[in-house]
CSV table of C-alpha atoms in Angstrom, one decimal:
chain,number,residue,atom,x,y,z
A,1,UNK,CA,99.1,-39.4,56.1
A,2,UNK,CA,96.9,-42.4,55.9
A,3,UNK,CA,93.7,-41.4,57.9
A,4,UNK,CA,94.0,-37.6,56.2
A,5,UNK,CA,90.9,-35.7,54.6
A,6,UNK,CA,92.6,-34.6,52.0
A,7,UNK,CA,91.3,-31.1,52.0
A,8,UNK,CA,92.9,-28.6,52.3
A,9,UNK,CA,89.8,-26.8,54.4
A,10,UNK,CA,91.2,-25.7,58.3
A,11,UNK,CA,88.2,-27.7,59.8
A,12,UNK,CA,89.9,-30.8,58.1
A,13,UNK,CA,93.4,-30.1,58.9
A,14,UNK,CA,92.6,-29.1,62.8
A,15,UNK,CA,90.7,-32.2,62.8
A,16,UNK,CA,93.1,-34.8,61.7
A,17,UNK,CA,95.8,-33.1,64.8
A,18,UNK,CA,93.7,-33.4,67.1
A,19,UNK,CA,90.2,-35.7,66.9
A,20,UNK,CA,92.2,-38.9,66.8
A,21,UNK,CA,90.5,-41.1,69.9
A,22,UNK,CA,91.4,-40.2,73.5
A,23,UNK,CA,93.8,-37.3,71.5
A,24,UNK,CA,90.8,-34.4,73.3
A,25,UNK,CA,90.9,-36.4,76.4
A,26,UNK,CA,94.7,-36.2,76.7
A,27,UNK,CA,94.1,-32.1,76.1
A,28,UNK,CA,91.3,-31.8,78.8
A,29,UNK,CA,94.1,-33.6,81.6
A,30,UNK,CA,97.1,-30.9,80.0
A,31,UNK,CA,94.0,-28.0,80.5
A,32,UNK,CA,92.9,-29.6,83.8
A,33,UNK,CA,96.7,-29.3,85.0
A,34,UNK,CA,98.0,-32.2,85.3
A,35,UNK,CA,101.7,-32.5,83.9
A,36,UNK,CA,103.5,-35.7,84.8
A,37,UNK,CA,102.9,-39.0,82.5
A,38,UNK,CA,101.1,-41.1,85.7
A,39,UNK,CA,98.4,-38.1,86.5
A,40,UNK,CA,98.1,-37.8,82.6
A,41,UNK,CA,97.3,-41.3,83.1
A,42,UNK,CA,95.1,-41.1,86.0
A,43,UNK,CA,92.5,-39.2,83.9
A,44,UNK,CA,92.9,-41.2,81.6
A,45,UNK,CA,92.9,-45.1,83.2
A,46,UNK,CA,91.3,-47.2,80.4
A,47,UNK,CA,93.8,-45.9,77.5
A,48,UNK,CA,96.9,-47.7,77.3
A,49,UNK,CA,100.0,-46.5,78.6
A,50,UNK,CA,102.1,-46.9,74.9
A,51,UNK,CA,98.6,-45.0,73.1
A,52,UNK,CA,99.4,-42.3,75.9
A,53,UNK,CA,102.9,-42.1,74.7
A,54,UNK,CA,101.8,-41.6,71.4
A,55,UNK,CA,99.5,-39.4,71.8
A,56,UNK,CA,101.6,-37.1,73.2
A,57,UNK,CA,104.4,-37.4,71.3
A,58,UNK,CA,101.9,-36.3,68.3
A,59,UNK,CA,101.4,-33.1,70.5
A,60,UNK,CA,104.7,-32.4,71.1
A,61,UNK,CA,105.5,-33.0,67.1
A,62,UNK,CA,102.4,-30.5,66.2
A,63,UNK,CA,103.2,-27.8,68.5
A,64,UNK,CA,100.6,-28.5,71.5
A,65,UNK,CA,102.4,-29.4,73.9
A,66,UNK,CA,106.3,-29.1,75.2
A,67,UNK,CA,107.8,-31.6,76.7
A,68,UNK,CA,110.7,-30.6,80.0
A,69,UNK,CA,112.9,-32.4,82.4
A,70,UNK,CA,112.3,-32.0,85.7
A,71,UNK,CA,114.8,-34.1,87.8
A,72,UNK,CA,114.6,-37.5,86.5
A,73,UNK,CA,111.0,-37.2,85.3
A,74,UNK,CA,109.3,-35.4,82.3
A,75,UNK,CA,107.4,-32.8,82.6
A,76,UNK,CA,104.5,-32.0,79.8
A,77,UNK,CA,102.6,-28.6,79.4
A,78,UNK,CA,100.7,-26.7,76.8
A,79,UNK,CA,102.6,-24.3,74.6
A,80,UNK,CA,100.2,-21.0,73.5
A,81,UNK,CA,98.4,-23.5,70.7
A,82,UNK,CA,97.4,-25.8,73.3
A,83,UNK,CA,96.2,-23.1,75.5
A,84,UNK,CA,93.8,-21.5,72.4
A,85,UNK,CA,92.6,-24.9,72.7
A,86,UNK,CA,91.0,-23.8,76.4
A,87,UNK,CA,87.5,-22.5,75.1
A,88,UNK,CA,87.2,-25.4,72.8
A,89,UNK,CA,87.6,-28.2,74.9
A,90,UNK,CA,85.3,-26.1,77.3
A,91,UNK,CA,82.3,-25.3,74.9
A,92,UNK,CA,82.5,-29.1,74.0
A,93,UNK,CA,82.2,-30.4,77.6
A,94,UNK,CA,79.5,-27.8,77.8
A,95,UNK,CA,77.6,-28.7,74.5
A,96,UNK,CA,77.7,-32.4,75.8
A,97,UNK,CA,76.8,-31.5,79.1
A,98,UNK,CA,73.6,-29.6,77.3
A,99,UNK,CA,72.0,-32.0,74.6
A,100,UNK,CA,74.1,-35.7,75.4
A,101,UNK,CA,74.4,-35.4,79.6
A,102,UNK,CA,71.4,-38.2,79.7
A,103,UNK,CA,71.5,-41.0,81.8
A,104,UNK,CA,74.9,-42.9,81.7
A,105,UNK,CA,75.5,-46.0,80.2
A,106,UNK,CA,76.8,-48.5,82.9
A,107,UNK,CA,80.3,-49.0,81.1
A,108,UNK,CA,80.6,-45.0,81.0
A,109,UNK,CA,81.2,-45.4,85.1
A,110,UNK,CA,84.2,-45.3,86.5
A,111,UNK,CA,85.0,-45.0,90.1
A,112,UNK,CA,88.7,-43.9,89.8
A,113,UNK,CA,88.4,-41.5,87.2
A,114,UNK,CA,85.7,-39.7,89.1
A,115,UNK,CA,87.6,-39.6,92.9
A,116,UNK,CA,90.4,-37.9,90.7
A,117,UNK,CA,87.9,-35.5,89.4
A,118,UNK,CA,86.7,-35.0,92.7
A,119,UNK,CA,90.3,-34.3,94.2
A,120,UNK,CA,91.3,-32.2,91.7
A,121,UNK,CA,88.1,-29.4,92.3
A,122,UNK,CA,87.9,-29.6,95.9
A,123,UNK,CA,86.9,-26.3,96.8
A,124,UNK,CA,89.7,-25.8,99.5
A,125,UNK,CA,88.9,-22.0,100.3
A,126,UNK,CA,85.6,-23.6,101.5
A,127,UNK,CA,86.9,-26.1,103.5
A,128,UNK,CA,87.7,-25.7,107.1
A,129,UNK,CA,91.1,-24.8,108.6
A,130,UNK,CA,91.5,-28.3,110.1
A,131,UNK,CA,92.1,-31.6,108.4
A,132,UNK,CA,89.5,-33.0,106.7
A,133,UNK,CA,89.0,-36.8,106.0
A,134,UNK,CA,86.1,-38.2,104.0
A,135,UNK,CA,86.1,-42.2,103.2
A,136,UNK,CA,84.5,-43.0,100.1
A,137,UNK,CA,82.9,-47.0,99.8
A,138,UNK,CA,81.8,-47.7,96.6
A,139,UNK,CA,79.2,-50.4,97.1
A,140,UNK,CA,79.0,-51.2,93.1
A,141,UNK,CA,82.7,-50.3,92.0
A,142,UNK,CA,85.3,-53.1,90.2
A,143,UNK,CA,87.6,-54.7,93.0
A,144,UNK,CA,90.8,-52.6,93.8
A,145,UNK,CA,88.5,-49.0,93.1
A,146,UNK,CA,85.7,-49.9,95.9
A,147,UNK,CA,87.6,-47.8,98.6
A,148,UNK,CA,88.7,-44.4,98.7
A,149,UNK,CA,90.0,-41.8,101.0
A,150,UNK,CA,90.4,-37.6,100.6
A,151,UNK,CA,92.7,-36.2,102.8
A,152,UNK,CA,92.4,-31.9,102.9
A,153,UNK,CA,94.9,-30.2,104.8
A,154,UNK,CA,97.0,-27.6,104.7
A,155,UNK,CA,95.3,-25.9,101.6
A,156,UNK,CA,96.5,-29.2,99.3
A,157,UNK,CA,94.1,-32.3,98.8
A,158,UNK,CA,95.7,-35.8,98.6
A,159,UNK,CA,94.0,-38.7,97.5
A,160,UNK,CA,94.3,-42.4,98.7
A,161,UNK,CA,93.7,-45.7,98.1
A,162,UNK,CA,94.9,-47.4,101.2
A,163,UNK,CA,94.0,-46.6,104.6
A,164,UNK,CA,95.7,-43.2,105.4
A,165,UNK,CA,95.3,-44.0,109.5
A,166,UNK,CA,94.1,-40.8,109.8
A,167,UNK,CA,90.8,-40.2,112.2
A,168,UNK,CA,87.9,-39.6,109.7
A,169,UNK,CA,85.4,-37.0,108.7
A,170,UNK,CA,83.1,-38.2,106.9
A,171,UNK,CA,82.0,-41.7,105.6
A,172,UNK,CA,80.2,-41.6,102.1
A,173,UNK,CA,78.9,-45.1,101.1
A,174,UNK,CA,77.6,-44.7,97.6
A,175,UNK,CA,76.7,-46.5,94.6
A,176,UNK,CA,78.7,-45.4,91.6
A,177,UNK,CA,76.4,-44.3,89.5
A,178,UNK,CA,74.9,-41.9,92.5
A,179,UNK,CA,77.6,-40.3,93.0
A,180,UNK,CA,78.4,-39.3,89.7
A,181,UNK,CA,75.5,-38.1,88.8
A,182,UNK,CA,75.6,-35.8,91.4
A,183,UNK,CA,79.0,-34.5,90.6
A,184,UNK,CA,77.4,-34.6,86.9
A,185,UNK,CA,74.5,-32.5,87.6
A,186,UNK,CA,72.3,-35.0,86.9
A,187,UNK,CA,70.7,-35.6,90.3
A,188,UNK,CA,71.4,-33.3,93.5
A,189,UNK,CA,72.8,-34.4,96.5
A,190,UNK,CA,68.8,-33.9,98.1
A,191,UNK,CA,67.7,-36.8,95.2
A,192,UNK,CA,70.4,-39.6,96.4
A,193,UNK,CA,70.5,-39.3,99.6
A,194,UNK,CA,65.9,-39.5,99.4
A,195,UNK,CA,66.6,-42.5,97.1
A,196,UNK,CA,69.0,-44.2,99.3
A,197,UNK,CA,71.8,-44.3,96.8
A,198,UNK,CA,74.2,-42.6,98.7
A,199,UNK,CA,74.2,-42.3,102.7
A,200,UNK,CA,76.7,-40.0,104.7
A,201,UNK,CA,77.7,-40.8,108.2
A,202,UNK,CA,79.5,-38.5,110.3
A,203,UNK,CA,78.6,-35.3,112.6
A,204,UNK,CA,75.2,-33.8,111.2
A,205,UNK,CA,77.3,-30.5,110.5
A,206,UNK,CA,79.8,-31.5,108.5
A,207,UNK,CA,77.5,-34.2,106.6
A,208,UNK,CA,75.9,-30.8,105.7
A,209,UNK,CA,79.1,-29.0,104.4
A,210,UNK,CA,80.2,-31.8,102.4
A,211,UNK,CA,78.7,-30.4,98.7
A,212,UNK,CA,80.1,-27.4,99.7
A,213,UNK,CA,83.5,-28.9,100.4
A,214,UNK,CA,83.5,-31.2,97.3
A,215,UNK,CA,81.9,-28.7,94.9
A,216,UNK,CA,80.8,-30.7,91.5
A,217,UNK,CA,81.7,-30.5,88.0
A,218,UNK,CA,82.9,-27.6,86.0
A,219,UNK,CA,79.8,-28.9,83.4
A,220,UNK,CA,77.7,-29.3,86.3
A,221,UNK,CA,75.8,-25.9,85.9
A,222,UNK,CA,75.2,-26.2,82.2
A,223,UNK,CA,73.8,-29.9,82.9
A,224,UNK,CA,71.8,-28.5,86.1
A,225,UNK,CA,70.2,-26.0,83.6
A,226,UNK,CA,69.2,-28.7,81.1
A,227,UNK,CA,67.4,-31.0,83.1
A,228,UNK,CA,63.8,-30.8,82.3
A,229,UNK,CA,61.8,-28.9,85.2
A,230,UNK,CA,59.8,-31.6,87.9
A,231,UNK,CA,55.9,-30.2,87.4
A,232,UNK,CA,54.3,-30.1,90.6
A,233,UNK,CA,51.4,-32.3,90.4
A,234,UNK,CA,49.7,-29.6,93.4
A,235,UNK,CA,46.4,-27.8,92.5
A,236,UNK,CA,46.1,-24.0,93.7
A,237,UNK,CA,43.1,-24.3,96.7
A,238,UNK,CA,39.9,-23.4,95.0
């Protein structure tokens, strides 16, 4: 193996199976659920289909993943080894979320990969019993990812990139950036919407239920808990 440690420690050996680039990325989409090659894909936009391919035939070789038929697609899904990998992955996106969840760099957004974050939490026990259709405009997002639409209904959420023709919700016009950090932690929905960075149109109630609806970030607690606290520049009356 050309890129091995040569140790025989179990750090080293775990390492060189599964630290390659995007190789913990391709883990997190398996442990986030998704299971056919194009949602893989979806999480993962800016790696290369073939590098996908690889990737996860490396899995399947090491015992991480199994690979099925399902009709005339594959299938792909954790065996128990990938599974043990569940508190790992976790404590990572934790530990980032706690000491490197700073600002983001500008090439670190990425409007498509967060609308599939978003559809895949949407809290749908907190959503209400008819269908629900929010229209996401990205003011600052590269052409082909500045428009958006969620579609809830039924207890399923479908994402969209052409116009469903459905009557909407919501409108959310938002800057990239704004609306990642709040599904980051990094700002709260109160912050954007102050700053201007985001604006919501649509009935005053619903505008209201929409954090509730969309949730945020399963790192989005740890990162909420890091941020330093705003001193209050207020005196106590004498």
């Amino acid at each position: 193996m050309t890129d091995s440690y040569s140790q025989f420690c179990t750090v080293a050996r775990g390492a060189e199976a599964l630290c390659e680039r995007w190789t913990p990325l391709v883990v997190r989409e398996l442990l986030c659920g998704s299971r056919r090659f194009n949602d893989l894909h979806r999480g993962v936009p800016r790696m290369s289909t073939s590098l996908l391919a690889q990737r996860l035939r490396h899995l399947e070789e090491i015992g991480v993943v199994r690979r099925s038929a399902v009709g005339k697609v594959w299938e792909y899904a954790l065996t128990d080894a990938g599974e043990e990998l569940r508190p790992i992955i976790m404590a990572l996106g934790h530990w980032g979320a706690r000491w490197i969840g700073s600002r983001l760099r500008d090439d670190e957004l990425d409007a498509g990969l967060l609308m599939w974050d978003i559809r895949r939490f949407v809290r749908l026990d907190e959503c209400p019993a008819h269908a629900v259709v929010v229209h996401f405009r990205f003011r600052d997002a590269r052409s082909g990812e500045k428009t958006w639409w969620l579609v809830v209904e039924e207890g399923a959420a479908d994402l969209c990139r052409d116009d469903p023709g459905r009557e909407l919700t919501l409108v959310v016009d938002s800057t990239v950036r704004a609306l990642t950090e709040v599904w980051t932690g990094d700002r709260s929905p109160q912050e954007v919407l102050s700053s201007r960075d985001l604006r919501v149109e649509g009935a005053r109630h619903e505008a209201q239920s929409l954090w509730r609806w969309l949730g945020a970030s399963v790192f989005a607690e740890t990162r909420r808990s890091a941020r330093p606290a705003v001193v209050s520049d207020a005196r106590p009356p004498a």
